[in-house]
Amino acid sequence: MAHQQHQSCIDACYKCVQACDYCAISCLQEQDVKMMARFIALDIDCAVAYRLAASYMSRGSESIKQACAIARRFAARRASARSQGRQADRDTDELDRLDVDASVAEARLPP
């Protein structure tokens, strides 16, 4: 079954989804939410892309590679934005840990 073939990657994608969702919620708790709008949008876009990739792998879609490529692009944009404008949030250590988890998970995406 398709989902069994890609299970470790599906699990990794959902780790990325959790990291992106957590980051978006953390940004919403900042005092200047307007300043965080771009980060929030990128976090949401990235989470949606990883959910899509996991869904495609779960059902064995013929478009798995395209969905994973989209997820990689959003992850790269998100990482670039975070490194350029380091978010001043309360949970920096937690966000860093989640980003490392997300990076490891992204490496598992099919090429």
Short mmCIF file of C-alpha atoms in Angstrom, two decimals:
data_model
loop_
_atom_site.label_atom_id
_atom_site.label_comp_id
_atom_site.label_asym_id
_atom_site.label_seq_id
_atom_site.Cartn_x
_atom_site.Cartn_y
_atom_site.Cartn_z
CA MET A 1 0.00 0.00 0.00
CA ALA A 2 1.18 3.50 -0.84
CA HIS A 3 0.96 4.87 2.68
CA GLN A 4 3.17 2.08 4.02
CA GLN A 5 5.81 2.73 1.37
CA HIS A 6 6.02 6.41 2.35
CA GLN A 7 5.11 6.15 6.06
CA SER A 8 8.34 7.61 7.46
CA CYS A 9 8.07 10.55 5.07
CA ILE A 10 4.39 11.07 5.90
CA ASP A 11 5.30 11.12 9.60
CA ALA A 12 8.09 13.59 8.85
CA CYS A 13 5.69 15.83 6.94
CA TYR A 14 3.36 15.95 9.90
CA LYS A 15 6.30 16.94 12.14
CA CYS A 16 6.83 19.87 9.77
CA VAL A 17 3.13 20.72 9.95
CA GLN A 18 3.35 20.78 13.75
CA ALA A 19 6.41 23.02 13.65
CA CYS A 20 4.76 25.46 11.23
CA ASP A 21 1.49 25.54 13.17
CA TYR A 22 3.36 26.11 16.43
CA CYS A 23 5.36 28.96 14.90
CA ALA A 24 2.22 30.61 13.52
CA ILE A 25 0.49 30.45 16.90
CA SER A 26 3.62 31.80 18.62
CA CYS A 27 3.68 34.73 16.20
CA LEU A 28 0.02 35.47 16.95
CA GLN A 29 0.93 35.82 20.63
CA GLU A 30 3.49 38.55 19.96
CA GLN A 31 2.70 42.15 20.90
CA ASP A 32 3.17 43.46 17.37
CA VAL A 33 1.21 40.88 15.35
CA LYS A 34 1.22 43.12 12.27
CA MET A 35 4.99 42.93 12.20
CA MET A 36 4.70 39.13 12.25
CA ALA A 37 2.14 38.91 9.42
CA ARG A 38 4.65 37.69 6.82
CA PHE A 39 5.99 34.98 9.16
CA ILE A 40 2.46 33.85 9.99
CA ALA A 41 1.51 33.64 6.31
CA LEU A 42 4.67 31.67 5.47
CA ASP A 43 4.07 29.30 8.40
CA ILE A 44 0.51 28.65 7.24
CA ASP A 45 1.56 28.19 3.60
CA CYS A 46 4.30 25.78 4.64
CA ALA A 47 1.95 23.74 6.85
CA VAL A 48 -0.61 23.47 4.05
CA ALA A 49 2.08 22.35 1.58
CA TYR A 50 3.30 19.62 3.95
CA ARG A 51 -0.27 18.45 4.59
CA LEU A 52 -0.76 18.22 0.83
CA ALA A 53 2.45 16.24 0.35
CA ALA A 54 1.47 13.82 3.15
CA SER A 55 -1.98 13.41 1.64
CA TYR A 56 -0.56 12.66 -1.81
CA MET A 57 1.80 10.05 -0.33
CA SER A 58 -0.99 8.50 1.74
CA ARG A 59 -3.06 7.81 -1.32
CA GLY A 60 -0.22 7.05 -3.71
CA SER A 61 -0.88 9.96 -6.02
CA GLU A 62 1.10 10.15 -9.23
CA SER A 63 1.90 13.76 -8.28
CA ILE A 64 3.90 12.99 -5.12
CA LYS A 65 7.12 14.48 -6.50
CA GLN A 66 5.39 17.73 -7.47
CA ALA A 67 3.70 18.04 -4.07
CA CYS A 68 7.01 17.42 -2.28
CA ALA A 69 8.74 20.02 -4.49
CA ILE A 70 6.10 22.58 -3.49
CA ALA A 71 6.57 21.71 0.20
CA ARG A 72 10.35 22.16 -0.19
CA ARG A 73 9.89 25.59 -1.80
CA PHE A 74 7.63 26.82 1.00
CA ALA A 75 10.00 25.42 3.63
CA ALA A 76 12.92 27.24 1.99
CA ARG A 77 10.98 30.53 1.91
CA ARG A 78 10.00 30.12 5.54
CA ALA A 79 13.56 29.31 6.62
CA SER A 80 14.95 32.25 4.65
CA ALA A 81 12.46 34.68 6.16
CA ARG A 82 13.17 33.44 9.68
CA SER A 83 16.93 33.71 9.25
CA GLN A 84 16.72 37.21 7.75
CA GLY A 85 14.37 38.62 10.38
CA ARG A 86 14.94 36.47 13.42
CA GLN A 87 11.65 36.39 15.23
CA ALA A 88 11.76 37.93 18.68
CA ASP A 89 9.52 35.44 20.38
CA ARG A 90 9.33 33.97 23.83
CA ASP A 91 9.85 30.42 22.63
CA THR A 92 12.99 30.77 20.53
CA ASP A 93 14.55 27.54 21.85
CA GLU A 94 11.38 25.58 21.15
CA LEU A 95 11.05 27.08 17.67
CA ASP A 96 14.68 26.27 16.90
CA ARG A 97 14.15 22.66 17.99
CA LEU A 98 11.02 22.39 15.85
CA ASP A 99 12.84 23.90 12.87
CA VAL A 100 15.60 21.30 13.23
CA ASP A 101 12.94 18.58 13.37
CA ALA A 102 11.30 20.09 10.28
CA SER A 103 14.63 20.21 8.43
CA VAL A 104 15.26 16.55 9.19
CA ALA A 105 11.73 15.71 8.08
CA GLU A 106 12.13 17.70 4.87
CA ALA A 107 15.24 15.68 4.02
CA ARG A 108 13.02 12.59 3.93
CA LEU A 109 10.77 13.95 1.19
CA PRO A 110 11.06 12.03 -2.08
CA PRO A 111 13.16 13.89 -4.69
#
